[in-house]
mmCIF file with all atom_site columns, C-alpha atoms in Angstrom:
data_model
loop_
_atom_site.group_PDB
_atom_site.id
_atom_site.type_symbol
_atom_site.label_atom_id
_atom_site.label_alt_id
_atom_site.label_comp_id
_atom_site.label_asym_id
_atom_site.label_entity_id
_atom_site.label_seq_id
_atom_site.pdbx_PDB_ins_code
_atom_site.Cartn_x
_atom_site.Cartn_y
_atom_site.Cartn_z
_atom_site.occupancy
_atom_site.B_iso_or_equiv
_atom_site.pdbx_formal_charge
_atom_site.auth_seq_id
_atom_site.auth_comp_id
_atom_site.auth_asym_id
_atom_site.auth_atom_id
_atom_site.pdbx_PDB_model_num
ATOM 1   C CA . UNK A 1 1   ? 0.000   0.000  0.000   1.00 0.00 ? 947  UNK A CA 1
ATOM 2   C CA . UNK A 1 2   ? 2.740   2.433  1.114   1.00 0.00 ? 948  UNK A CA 1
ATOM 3   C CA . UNK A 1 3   ? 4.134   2.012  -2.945  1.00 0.00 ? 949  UNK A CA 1
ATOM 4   C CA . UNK A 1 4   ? 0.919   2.684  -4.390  1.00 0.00 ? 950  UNK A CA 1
ATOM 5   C CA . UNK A 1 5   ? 0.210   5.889  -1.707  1.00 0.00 ? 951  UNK A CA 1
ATOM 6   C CA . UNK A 1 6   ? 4.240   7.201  -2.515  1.00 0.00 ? 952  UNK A CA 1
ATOM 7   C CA . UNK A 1 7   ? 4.052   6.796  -6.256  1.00 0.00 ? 953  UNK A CA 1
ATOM 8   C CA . UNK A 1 8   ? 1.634   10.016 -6.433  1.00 0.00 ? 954  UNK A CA 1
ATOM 9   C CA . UNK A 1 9   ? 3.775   12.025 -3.831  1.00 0.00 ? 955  UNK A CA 1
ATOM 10  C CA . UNK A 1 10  ? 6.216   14.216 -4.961  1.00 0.00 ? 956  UNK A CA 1
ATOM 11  C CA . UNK A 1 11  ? 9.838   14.072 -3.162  1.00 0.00 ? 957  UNK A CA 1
ATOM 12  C CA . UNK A 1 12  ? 10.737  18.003 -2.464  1.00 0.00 ? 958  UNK A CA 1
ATOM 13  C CA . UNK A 1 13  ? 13.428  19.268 -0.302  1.00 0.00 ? 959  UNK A CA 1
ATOM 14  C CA . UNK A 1 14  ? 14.101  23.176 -0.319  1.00 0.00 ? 960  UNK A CA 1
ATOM 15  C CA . UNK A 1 15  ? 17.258  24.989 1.188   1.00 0.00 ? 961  UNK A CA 1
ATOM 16  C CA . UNK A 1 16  ? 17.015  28.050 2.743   1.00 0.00 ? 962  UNK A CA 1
ATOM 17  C CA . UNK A 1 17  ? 16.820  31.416 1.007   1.00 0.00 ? 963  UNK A CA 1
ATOM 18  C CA . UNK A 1 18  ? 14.959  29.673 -1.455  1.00 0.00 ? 964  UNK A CA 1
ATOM 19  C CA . UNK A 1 19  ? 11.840  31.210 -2.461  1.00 0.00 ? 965  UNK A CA 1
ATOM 20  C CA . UNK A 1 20  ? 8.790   29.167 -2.522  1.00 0.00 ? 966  UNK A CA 1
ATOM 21  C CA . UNK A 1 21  ? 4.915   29.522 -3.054  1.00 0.00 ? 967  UNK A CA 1
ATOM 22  C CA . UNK A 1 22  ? 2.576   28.514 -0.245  1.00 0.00 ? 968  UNK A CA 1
ATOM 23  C CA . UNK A 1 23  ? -1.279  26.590 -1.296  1.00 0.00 ? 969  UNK A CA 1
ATOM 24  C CA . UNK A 1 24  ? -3.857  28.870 0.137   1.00 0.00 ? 970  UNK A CA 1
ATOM 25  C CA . UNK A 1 25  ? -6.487  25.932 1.683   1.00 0.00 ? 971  UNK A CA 1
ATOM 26  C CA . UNK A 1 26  ? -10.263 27.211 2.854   1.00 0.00 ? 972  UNK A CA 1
ATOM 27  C CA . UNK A 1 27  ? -8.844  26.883 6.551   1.00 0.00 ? 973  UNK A CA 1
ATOM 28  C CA . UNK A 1 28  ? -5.608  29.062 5.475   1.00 0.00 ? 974  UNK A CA 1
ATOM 29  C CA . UNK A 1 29  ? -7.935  31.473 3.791   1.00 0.00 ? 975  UNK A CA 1
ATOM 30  C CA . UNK A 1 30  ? -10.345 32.199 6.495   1.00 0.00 ? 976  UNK A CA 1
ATOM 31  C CA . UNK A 1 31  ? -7.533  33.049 8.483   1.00 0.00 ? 977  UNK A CA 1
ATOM 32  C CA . UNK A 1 32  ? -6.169  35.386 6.182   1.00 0.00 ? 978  UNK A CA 1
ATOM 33  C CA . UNK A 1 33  ? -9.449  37.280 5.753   1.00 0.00 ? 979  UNK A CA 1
ATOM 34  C CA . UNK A 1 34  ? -12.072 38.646 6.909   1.00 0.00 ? 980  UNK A CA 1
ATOM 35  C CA . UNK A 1 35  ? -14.681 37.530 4.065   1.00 0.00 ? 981  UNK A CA 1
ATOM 36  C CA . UNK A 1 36  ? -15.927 34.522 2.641   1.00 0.00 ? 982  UNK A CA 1
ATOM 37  C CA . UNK A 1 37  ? -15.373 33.471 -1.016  1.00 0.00 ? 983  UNK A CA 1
ATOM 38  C CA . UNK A 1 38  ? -16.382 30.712 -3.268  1.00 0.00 ? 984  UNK A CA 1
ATOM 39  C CA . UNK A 1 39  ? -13.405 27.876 -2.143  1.00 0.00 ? 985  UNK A CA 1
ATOM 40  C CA . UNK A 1 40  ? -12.948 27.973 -6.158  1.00 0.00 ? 986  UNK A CA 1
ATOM 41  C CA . UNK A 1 41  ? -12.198 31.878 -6.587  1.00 0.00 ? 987  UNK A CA 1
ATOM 42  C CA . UNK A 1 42  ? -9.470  31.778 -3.711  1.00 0.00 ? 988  UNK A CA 1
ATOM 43  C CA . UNK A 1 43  ? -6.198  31.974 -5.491  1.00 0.00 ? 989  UNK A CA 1
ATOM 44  C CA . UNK A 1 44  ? -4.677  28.799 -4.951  1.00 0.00 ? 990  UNK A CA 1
ATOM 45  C CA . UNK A 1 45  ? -0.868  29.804 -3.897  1.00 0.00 ? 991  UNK A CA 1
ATOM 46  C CA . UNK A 1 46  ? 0.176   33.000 -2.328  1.00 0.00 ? 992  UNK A CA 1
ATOM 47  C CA . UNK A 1 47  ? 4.092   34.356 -2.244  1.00 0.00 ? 993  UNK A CA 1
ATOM 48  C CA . UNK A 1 48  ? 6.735   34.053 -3.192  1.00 0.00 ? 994  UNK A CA 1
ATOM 49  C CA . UNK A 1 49  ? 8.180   33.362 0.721   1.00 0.00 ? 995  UNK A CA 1
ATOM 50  C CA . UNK A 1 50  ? 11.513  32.640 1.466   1.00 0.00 ? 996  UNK A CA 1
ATOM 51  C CA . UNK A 1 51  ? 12.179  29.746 3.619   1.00 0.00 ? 997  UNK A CA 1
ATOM 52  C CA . UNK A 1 52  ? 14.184  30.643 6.986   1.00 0.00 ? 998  UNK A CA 1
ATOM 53  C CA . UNK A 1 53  ? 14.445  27.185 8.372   1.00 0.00 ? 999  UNK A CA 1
ATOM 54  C CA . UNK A 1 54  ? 14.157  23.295 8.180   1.00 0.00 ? 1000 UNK A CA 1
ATOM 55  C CA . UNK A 1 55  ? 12.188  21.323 10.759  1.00 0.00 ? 1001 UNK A CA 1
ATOM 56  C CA . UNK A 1 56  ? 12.489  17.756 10.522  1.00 0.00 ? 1002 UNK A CA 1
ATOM 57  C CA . UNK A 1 57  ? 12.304  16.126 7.671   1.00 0.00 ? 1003 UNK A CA 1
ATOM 58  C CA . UNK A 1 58  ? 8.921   17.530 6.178   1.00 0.00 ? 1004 UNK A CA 1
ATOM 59  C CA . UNK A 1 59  ? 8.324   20.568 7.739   1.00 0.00 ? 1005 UNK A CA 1
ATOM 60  C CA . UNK A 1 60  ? 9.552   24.462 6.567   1.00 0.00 ? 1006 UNK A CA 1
ATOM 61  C CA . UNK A 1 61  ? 9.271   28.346 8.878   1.00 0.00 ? 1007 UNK A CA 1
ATOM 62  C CA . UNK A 1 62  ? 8.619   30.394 5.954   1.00 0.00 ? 1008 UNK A CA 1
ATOM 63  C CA . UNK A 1 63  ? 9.493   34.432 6.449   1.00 0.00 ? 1009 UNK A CA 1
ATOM 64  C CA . UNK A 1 64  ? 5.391   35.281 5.963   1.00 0.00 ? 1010 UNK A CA 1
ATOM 65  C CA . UNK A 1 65  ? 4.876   39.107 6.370   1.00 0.00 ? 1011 UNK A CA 1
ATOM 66  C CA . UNK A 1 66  ? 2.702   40.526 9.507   1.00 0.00 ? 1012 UNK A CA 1
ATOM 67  C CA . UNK A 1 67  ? -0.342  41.060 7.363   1.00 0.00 ? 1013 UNK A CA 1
ATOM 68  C CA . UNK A 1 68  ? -0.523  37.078 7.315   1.00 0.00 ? 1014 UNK A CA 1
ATOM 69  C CA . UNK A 1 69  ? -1.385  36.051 11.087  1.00 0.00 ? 1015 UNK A CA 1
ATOM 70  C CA . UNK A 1 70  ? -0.647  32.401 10.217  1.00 0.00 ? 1016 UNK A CA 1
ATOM 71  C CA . UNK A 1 71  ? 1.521   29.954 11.925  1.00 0.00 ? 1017 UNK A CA 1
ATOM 72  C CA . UNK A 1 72  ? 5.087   30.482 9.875   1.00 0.00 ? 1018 UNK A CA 1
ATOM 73  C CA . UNK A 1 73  ? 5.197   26.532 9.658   1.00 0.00 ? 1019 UNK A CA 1
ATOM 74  C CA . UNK A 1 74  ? 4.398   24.518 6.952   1.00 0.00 ? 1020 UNK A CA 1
ATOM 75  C CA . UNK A 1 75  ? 4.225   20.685 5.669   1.00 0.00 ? 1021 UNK A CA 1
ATOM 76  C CA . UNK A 1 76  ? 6.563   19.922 2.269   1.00 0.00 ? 1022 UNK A CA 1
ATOM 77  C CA . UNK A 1 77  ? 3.120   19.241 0.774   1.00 0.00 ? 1023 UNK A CA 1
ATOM 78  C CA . UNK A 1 78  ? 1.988   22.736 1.147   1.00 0.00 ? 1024 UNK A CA 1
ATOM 79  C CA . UNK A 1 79  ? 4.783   24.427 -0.678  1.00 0.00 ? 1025 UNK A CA 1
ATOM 80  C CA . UNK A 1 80  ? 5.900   24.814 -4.676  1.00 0.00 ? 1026 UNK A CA 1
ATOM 81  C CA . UNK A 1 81  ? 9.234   25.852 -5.237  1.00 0.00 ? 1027 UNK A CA 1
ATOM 82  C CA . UNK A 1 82  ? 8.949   29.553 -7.107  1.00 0.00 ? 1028 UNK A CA 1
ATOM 83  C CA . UNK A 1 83  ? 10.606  29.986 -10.497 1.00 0.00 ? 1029 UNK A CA 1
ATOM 84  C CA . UNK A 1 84  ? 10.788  33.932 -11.369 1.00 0.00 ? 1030 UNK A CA 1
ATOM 85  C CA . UNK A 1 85  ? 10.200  34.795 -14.990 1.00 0.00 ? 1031 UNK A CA 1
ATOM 86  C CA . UNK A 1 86  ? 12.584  37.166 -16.527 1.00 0.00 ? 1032 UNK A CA 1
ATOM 87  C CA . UNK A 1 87  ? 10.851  40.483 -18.300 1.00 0.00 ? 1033 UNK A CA 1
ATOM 88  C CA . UNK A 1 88  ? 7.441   39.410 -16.674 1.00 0.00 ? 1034 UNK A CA 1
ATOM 89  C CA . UNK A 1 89  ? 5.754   41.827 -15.037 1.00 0.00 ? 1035 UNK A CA 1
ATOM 90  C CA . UNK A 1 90  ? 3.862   38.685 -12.821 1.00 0.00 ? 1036 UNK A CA 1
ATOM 91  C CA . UNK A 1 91  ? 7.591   38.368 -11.226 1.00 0.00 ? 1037 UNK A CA 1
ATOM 92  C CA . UNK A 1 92  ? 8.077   42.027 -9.816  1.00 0.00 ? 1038 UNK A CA 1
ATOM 93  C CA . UNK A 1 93  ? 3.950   42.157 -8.909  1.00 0.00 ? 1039 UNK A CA 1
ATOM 94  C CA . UNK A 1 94  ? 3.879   41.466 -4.764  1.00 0.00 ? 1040 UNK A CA 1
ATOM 95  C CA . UNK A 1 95  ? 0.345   40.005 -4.239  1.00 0.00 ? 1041 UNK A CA 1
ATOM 96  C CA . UNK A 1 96  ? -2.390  40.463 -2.041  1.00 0.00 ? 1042 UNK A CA 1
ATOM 97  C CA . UNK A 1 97  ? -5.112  38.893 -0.997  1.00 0.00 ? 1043 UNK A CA 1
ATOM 98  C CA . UNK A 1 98  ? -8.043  40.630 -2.605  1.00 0.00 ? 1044 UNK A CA 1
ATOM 99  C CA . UNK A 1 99  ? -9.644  42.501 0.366   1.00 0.00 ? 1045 UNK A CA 1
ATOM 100 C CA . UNK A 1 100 ? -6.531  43.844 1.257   1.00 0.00 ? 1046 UNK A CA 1
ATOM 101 C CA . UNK A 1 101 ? -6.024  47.153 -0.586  1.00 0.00 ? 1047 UNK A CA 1
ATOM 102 C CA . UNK A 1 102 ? -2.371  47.148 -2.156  1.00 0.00 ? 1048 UNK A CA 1
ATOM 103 C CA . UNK A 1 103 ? -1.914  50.751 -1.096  1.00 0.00 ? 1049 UNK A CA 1
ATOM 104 C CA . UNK A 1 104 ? -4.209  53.746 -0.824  1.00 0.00 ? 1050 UNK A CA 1
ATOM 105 C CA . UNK A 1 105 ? -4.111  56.711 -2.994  1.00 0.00 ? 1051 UNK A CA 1
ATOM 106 C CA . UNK A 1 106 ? -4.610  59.350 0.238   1.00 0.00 ? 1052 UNK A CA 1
ATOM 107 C CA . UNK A 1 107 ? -2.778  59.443 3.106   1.00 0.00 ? 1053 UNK A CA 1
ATOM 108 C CA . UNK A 1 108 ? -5.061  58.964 6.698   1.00 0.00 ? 1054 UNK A CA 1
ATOM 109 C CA . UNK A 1 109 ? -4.378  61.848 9.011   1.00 0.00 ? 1055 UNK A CA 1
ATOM 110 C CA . UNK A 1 110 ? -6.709  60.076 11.587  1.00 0.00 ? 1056 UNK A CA 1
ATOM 111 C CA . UNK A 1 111 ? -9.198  57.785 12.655  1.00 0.00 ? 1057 UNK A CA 1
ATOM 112 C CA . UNK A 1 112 ? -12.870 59.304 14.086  1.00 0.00 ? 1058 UNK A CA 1
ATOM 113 C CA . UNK A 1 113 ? -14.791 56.142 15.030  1.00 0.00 ? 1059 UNK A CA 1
ATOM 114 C CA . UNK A 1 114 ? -15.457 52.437 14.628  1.00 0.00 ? 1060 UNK A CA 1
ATOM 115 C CA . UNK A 1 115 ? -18.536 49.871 13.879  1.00 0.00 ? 1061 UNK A CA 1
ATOM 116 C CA . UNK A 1 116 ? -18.887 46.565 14.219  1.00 0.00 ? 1062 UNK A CA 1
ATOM 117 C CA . UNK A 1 117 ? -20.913 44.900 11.274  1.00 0.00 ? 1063 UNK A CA 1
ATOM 118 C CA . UNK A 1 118 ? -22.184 41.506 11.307  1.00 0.00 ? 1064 UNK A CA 1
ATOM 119 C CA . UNK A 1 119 ? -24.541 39.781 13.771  1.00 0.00 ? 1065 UNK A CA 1
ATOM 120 C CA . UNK A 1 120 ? -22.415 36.081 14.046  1.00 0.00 ? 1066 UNK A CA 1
ATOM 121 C CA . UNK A 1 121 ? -19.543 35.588 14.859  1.00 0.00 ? 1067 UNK A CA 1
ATOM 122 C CA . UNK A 1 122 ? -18.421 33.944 11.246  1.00 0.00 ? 1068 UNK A CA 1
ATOM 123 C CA . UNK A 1 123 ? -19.313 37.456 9.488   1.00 0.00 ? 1069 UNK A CA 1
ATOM 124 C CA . UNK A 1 124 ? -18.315 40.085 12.184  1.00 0.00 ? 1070 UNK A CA 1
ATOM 125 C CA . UNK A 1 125 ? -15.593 42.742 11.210  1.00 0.00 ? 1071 UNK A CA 1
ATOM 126 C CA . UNK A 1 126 ? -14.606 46.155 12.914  1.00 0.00 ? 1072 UNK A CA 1
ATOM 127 C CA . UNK A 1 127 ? -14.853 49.195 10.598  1.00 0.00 ? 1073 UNK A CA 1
ATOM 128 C CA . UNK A 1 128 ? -13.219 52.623 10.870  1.00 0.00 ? 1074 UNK A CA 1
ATOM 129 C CA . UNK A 1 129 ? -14.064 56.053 10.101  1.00 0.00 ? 1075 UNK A CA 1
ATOM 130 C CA . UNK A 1 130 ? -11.168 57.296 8.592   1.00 0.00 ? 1076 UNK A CA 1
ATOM 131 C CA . UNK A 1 131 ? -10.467 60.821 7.542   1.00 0.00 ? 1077 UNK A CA 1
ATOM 132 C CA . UNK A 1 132 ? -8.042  61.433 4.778   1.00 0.00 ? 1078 UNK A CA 1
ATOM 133 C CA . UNK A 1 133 ? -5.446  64.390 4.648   1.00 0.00 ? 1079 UNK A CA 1
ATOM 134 C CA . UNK A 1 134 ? -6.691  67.433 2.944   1.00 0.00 ? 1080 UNK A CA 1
ATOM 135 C CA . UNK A 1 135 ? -10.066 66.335 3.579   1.00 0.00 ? 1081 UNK A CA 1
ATOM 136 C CA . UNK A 1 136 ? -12.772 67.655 5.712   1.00 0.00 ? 1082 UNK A CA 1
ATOM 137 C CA . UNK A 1 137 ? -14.012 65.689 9.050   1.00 0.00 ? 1083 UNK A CA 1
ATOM 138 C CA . UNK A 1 138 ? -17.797 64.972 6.802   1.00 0.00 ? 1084 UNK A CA 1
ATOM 139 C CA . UNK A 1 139 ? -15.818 63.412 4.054   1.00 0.00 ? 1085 UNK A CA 1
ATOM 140 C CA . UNK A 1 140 ? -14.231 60.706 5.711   1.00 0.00 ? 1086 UNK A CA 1
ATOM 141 C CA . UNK A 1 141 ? -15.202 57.093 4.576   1.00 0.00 ? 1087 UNK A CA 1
ATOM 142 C CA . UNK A 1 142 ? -15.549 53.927 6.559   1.00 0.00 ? 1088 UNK A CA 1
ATOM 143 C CA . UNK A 1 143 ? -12.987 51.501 5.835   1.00 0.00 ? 1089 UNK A CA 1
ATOM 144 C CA . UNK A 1 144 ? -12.494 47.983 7.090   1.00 0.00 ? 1090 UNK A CA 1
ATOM 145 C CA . UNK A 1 145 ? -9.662  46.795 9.459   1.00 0.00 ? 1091 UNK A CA 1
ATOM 146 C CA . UNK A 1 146 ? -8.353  44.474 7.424   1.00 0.00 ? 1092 UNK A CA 1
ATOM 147 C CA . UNK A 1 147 ? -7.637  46.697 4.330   1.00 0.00 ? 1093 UNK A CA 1
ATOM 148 C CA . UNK A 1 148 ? -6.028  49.494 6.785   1.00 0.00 ? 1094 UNK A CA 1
ATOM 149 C CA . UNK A 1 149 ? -2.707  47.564 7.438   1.00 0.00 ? 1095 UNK A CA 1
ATOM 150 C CA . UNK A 1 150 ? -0.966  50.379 6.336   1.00 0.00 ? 1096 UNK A CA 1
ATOM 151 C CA . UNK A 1 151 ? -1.787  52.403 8.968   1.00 0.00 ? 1097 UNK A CA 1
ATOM 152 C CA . UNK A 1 152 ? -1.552  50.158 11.558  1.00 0.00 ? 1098 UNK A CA 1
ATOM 153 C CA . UNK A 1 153 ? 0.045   52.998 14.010  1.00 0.00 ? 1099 UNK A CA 1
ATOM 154 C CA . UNK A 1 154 ? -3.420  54.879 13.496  1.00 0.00 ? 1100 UNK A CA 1
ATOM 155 C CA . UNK A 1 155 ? -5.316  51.936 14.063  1.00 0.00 ? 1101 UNK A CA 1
ATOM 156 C CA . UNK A 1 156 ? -3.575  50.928 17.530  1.00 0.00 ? 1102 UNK A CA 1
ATOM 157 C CA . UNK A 1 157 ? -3.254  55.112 18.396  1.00 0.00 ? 1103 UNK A CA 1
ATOM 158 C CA . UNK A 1 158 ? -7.106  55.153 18.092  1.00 0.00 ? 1104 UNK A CA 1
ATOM 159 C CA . UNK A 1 159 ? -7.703  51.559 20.192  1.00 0.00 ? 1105 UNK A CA 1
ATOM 160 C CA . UNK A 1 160 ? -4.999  53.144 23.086  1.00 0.00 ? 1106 UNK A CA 1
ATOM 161 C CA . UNK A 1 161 ? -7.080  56.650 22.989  1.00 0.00 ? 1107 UNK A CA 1
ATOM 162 C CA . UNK A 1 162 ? -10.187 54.670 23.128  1.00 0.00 ? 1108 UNK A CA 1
ATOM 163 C CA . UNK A 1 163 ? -9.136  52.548 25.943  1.00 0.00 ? 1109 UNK A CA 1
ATOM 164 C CA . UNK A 1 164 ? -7.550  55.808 28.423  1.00 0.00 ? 1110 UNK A CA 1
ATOM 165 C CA . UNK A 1 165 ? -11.110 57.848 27.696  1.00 0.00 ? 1111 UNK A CA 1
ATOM 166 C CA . UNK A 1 166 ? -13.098 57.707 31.045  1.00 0.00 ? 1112 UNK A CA 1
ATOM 167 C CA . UNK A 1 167 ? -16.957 56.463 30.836  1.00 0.00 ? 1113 UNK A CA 1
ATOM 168 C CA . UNK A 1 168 ? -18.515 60.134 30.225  1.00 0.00 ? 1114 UNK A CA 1
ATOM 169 C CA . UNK A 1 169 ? -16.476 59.807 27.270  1.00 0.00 ? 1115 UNK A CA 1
ATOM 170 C CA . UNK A 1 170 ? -17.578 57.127 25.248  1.00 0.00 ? 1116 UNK A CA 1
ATOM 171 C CA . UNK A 1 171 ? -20.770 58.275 24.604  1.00 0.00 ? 1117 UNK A CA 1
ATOM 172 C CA . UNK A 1 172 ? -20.419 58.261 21.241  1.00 0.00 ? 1118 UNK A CA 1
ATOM 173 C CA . UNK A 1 173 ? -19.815 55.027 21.263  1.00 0.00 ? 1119 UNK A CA 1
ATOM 174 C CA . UNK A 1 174 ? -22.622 53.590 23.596  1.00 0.00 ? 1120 UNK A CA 1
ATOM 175 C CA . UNK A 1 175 ? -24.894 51.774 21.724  1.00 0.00 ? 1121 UNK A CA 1
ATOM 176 C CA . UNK A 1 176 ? -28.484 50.169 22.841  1.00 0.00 ? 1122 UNK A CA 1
ATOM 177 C CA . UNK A 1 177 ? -26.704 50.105 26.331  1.00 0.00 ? 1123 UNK A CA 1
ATOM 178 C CA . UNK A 1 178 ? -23.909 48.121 24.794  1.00 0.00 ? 1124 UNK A CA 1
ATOM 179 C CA . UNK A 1 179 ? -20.506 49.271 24.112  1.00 0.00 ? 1125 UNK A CA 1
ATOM 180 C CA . UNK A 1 180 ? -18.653 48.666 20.756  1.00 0.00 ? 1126 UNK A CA 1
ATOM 181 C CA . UNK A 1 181 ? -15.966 45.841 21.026  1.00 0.00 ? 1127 UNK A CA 1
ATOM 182 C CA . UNK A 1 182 ? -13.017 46.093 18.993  1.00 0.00 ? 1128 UNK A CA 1
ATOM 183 C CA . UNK A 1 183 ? -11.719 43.264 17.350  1.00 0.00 ? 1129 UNK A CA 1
#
């Protein structure tokens, strides 16, 4: 049985520094994001990541950037090695997961208030109200946490501000006798 089970696996062994592509699962996914696709419109490999060590015999730590809050390890089976293509512009393009905005065209000066949309706990995401520079305080947009990983300073300024304010502050942010939880 083992033959017929090992004659469909493929033997890979990586070093490190080299650059490999990591298969985005359903369970990966949903840990990556904060919304729900179609398992068959999820890109199927993210990266390229470089691999920092070798555990074992099967096993990689992958150098995964902080936008990805994943466990850095990962099975042989999980990884493709990467090959770059010269003069493609696929090989200098840095991926991200859809949601996540690559980069904003304004800059945020600062963050008014948050929501919380969703009623279970499978849909639930924190918004912000986010007011761009050169913009007026009624033009500011609501923008969700997961696409603001740029500002991440803002973001944690505005959840440190919002946990030092005393109770006659917050409220704004009282609602139906409930407070707001940021997630």
């Amino acid at each position: 049985m083992k033959k017929y089970a090992d004659s469909h696996r493929r033997s890979l062994e990586f070093q490190v520094g080299d650059k490999v592509l990591l298969k985005l699962t359903p369970q990966i996914w949903k840990r990556v994001t904060d919304r729900r696709y179609h398992k068959g419109l999820i890109q199927r490999y993210d990266g390229p990541f470089v691999v920092k060590e070798r555990i074992g015999n099967v096993a990689y730590r992958l150098a995964l950037p902080n936008r990805l809050k994943i466990h850095p390890m990962f099975h042989v089976s999980f990884l493709k090695p990467y090959y770059e293509e010269a003069g493609s512009s696929r090989a200098q393009q840095r991926w991200a997961p859809p949601v996540i905005r690559v980069e904003f065209e304004k800059i945020a000066e600062k963050i008014l208030d948050h929501r919380v949309v969703g009623e279970s706990n499978l849909n639930r995401r924190t918004d912000f109200l986010v007011q761009w520079k050169g913009e007026s305080e009624p033009e500011a947009t609501w923008e969700r946490g997961a696409t603001l990983w740029q500002f991440e300073d803002l973001v944690q300024a505005y959840k440190d501000n919002l946990t030092t304010r005393t109770s006659s502050d917050l409220g704004g942010l009282i609602n139906d006798g409930q407070s707001k939880s940021l997630s």
